[in-house]
PDB file of C-alpha atoms in Angstrom:
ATOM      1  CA  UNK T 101       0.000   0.000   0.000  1.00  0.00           C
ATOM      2  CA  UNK T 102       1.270   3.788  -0.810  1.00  0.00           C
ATOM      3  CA  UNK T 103       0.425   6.252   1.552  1.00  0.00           C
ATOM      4  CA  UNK T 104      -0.516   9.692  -0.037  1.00  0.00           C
ATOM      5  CA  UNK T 105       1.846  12.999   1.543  1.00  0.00           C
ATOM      6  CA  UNK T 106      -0.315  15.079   2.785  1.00  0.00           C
ATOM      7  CA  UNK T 107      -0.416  18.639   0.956  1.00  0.00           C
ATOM      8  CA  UNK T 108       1.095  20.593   3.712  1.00  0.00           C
ATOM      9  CA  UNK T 109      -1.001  24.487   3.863  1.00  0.00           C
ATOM     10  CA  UNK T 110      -3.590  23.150   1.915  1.00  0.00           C
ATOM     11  CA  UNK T 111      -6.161  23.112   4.887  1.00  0.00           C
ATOM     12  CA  UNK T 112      -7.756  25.586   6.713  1.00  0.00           C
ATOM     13  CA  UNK T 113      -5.928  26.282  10.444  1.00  0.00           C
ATOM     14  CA  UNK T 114      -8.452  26.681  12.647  1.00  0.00           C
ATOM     15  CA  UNK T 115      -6.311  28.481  15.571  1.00  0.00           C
ATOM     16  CA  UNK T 116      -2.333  29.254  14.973  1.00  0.00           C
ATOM     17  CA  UNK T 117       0.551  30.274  17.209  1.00  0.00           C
ATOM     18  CA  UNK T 118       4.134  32.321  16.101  1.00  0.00           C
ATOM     19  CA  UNK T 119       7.184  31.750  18.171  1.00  0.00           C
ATOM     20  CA  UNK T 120      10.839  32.344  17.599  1.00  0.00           C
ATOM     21  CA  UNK T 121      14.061  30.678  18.516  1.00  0.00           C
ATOM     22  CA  UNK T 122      17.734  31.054  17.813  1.00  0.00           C
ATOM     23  CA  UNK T 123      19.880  28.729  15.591  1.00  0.00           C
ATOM     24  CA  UNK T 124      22.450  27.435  17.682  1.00  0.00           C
ATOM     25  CA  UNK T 125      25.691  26.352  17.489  1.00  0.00           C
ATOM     26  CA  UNK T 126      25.167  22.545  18.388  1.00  0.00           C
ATOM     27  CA  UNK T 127      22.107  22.655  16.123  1.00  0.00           C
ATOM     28  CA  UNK T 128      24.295  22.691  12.461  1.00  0.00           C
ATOM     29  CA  UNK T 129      25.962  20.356  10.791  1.00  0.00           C
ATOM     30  CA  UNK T 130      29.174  19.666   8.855  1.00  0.00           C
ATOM     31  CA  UNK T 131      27.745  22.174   5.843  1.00  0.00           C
ATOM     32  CA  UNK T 132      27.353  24.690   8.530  1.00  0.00           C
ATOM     33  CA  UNK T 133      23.253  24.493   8.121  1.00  0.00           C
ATOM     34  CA  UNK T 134      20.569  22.905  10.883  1.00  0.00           C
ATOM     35  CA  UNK T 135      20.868  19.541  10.688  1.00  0.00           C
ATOM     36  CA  UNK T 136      17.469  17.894   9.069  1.00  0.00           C
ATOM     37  CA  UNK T 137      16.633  16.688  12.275  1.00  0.00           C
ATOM     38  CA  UNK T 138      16.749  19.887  14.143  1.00  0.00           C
ATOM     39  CA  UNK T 139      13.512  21.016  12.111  1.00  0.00           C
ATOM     40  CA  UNK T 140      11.750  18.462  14.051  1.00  0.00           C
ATOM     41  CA  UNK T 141      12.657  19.621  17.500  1.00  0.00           C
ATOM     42  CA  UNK T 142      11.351  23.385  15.693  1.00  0.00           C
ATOM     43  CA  UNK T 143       7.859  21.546  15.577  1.00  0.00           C
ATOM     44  CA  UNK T 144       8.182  20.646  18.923  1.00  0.00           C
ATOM     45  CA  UNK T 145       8.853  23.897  20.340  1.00  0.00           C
ATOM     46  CA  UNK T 146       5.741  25.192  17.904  1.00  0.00           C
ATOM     47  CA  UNK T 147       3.679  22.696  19.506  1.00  0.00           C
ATOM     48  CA  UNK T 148       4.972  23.452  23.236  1.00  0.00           C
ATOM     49  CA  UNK T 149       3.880  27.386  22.307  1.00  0.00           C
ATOM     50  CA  UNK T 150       0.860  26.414  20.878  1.00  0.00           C
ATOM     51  CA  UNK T 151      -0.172  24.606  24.392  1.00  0.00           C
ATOM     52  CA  UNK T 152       1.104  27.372  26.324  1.00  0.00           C
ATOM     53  CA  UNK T 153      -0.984  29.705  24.103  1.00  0.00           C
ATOM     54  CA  UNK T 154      -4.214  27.698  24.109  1.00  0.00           C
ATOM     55  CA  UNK T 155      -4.189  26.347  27.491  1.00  0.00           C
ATOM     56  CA  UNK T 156      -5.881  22.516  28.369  1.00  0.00           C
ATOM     57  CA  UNK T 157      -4.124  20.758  25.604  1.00  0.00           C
ATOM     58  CA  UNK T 158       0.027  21.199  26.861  1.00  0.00           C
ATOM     59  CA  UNK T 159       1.843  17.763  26.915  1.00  0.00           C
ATOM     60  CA  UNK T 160       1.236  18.128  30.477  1.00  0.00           C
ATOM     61  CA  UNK T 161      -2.725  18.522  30.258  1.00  0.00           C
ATOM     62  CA  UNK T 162      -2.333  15.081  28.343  1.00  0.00           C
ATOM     63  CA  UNK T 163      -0.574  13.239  31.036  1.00  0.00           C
ATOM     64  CA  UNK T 164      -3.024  15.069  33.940  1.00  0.00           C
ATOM     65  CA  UNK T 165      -5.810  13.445  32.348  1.00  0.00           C
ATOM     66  CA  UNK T 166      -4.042  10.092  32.169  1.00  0.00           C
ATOM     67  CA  UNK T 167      -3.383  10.247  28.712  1.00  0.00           C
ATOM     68  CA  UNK T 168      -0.392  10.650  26.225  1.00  0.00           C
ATOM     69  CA  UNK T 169      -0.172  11.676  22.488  1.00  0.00           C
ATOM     70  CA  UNK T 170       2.620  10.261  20.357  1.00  0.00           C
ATOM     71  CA  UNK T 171       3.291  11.188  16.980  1.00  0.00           C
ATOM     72  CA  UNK T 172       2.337   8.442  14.353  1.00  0.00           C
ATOM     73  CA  UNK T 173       3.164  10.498  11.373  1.00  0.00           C
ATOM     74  CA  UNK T 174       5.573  13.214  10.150  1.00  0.00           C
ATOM     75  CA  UNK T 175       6.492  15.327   6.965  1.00  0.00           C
ATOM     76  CA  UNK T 176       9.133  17.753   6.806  1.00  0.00           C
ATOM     77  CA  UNK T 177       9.955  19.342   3.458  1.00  0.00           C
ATOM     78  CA  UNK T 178      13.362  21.387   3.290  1.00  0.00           C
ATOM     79  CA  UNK T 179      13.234  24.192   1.356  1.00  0.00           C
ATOM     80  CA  UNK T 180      16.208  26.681   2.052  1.00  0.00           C
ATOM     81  CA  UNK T 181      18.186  26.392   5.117  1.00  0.00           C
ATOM     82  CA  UNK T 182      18.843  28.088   8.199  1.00  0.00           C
ATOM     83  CA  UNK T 183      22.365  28.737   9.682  1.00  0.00           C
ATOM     84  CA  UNK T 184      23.941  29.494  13.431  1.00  0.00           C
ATOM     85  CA  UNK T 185      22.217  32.647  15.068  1.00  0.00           C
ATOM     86  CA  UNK T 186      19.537  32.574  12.301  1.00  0.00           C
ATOM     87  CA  UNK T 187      16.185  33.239  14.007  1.00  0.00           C
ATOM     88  CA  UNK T 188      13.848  31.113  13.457  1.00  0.00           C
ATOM     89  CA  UNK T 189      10.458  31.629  13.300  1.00  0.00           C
ATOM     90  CA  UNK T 190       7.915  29.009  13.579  1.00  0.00           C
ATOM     91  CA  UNK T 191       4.117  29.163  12.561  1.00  0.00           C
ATOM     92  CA  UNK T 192       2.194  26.548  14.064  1.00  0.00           C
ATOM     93  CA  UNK T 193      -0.565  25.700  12.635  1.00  0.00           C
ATOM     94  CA  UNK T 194      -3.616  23.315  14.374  1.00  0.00           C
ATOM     95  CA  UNK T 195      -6.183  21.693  11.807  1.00  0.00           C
ATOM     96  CA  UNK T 196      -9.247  20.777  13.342  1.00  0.00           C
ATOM     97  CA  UNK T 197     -10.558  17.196  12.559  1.00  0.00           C
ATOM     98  CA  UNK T 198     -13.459  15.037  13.869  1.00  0.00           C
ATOM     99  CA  UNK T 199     -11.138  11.836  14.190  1.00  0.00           C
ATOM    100  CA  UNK T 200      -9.224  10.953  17.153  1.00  0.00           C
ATOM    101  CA  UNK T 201      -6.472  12.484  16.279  1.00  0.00           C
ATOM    102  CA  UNK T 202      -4.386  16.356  16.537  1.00  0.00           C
ATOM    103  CA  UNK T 203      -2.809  17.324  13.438  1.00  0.00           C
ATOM    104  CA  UNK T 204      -0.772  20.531  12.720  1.00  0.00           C
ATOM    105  CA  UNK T 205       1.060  22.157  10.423  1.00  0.00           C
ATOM    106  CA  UNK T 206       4.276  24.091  10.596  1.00  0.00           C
ATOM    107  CA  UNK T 207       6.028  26.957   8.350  1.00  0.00           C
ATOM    108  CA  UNK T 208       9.646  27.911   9.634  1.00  0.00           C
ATOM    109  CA  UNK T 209      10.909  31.204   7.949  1.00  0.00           C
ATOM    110  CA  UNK T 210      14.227  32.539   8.349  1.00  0.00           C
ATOM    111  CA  UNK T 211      13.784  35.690  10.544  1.00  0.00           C
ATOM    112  CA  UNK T 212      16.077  37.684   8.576  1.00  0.00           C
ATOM    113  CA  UNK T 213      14.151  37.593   5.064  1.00  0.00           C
ATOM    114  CA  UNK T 214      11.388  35.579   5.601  1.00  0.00           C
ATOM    115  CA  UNK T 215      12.225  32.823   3.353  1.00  0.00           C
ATOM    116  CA  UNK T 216      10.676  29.333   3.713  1.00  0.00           C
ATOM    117  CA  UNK T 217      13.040  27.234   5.404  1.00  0.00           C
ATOM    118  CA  UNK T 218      10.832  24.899   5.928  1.00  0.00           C
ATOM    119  CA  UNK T 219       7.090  23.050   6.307  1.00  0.00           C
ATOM    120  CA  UNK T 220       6.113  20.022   7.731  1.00  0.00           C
ATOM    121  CA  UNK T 221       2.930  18.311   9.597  1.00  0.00           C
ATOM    122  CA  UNK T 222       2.202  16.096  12.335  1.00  0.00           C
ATOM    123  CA  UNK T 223      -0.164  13.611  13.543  1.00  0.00           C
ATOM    124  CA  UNK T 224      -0.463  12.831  17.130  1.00  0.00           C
ATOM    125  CA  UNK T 225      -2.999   9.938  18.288  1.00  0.00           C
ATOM    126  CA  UNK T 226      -4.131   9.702  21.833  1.00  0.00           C
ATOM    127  CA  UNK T 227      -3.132   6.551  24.401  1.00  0.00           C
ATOM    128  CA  UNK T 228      -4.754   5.954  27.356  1.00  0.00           C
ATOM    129  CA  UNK T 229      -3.139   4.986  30.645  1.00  0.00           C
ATOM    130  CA  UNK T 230      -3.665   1.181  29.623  1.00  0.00           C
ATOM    131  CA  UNK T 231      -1.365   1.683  26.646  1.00  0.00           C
ATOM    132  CA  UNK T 232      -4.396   1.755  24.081  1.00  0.00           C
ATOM    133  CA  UNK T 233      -4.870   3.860  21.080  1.00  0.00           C
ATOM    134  CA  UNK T 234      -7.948   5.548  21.959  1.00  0.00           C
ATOM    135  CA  UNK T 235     -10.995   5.413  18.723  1.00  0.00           C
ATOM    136  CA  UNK T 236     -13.042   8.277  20.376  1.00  0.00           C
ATOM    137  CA  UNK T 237     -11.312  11.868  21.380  1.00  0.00           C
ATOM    138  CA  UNK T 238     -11.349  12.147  25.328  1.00  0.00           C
ATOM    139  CA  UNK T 239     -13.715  14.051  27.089  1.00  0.00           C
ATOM    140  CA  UNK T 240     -10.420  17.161  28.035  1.00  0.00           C
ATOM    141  CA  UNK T 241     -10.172  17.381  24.459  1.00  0.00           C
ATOM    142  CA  UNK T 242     -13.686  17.745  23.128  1.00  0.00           C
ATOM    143  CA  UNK T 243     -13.842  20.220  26.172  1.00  0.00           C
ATOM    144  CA  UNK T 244     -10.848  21.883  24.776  1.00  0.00           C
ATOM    145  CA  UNK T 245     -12.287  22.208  21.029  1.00  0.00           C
ATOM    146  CA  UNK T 246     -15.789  23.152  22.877  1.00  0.00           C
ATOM    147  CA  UNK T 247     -13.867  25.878  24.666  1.00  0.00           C
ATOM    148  CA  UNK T 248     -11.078  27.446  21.284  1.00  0.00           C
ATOM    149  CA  UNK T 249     -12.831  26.507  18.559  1.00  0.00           C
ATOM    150  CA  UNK T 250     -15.878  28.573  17.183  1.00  0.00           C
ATOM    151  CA  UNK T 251     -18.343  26.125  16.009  1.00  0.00           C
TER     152      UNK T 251
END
């Protein structure tokens, strides 16, 4: 079976969070660029603000209501790349979907021109404390959409 790519900034965000952070040092590689993996830790840091922002869904509000969310999918494309004390800045984007599931988007500019350094997505599934993919979204979630979401 081939699995389609999702077309990253095709969909609609329904909420979205910008944050910065500096390039650093231990974050290039040998071509003096961030290494591919560092974009991925970028997400991660998009995702942190994005809880922070929109409070009740924080790694932390996932573990307080005996759950966690692990990524089952992720894109990155690589489009120009971002050097030591480059600022990076990182648009997250959350897409809104009825399935049991959180999915976002990401666009990481260079700070200094704007350029597309990169875009990417996730998909995050929740597991409860039993170590079970959950089918249904958990009540602190559809609380959460009930609460940011206009509907």
């Amino acid at each position: 079976m081939i699995k389609r790519r999702r077309n990253i900034g095709c969909a609609e965000a329904a909420l979205s969070v910008t944050t910065e952070t500096k390039v650093r040092f231990s974050e290039v590689d040998s071509m003096q660029v961030v290494w591919h993996g560092g974009y991925v830790r970028y997400f991660e840091d998009g995702r942190e603000a994005f809880g922070r922002r929109y409070e009740g869904i924080g790694y932390m509000d996932f573990y307080a209501n005996g759950y966690t969310a692990p990524i089952v999918d992720l894109q990155v494309q690589y489009l120009s790349p971002l050097t030591v004390n480059e600022t990076a800045v990182i648009e997250t984007r959350y897409i809104d979907t009825e399935a049991a599931k959180i999915c976002f988007e990401y666009v990481i500019r260079r700070g200094s021109d704007g350029a597309v350094a990169a875009r990417g997505c996730t998909t995050q599934v929740f597991v409860g404390s039993d170590g079970e993919m959950c089918l249904n979204n958990p009540v602190f979630y559809e609380e959460w959409k009930q609460r940011w979401l206009k509907r």
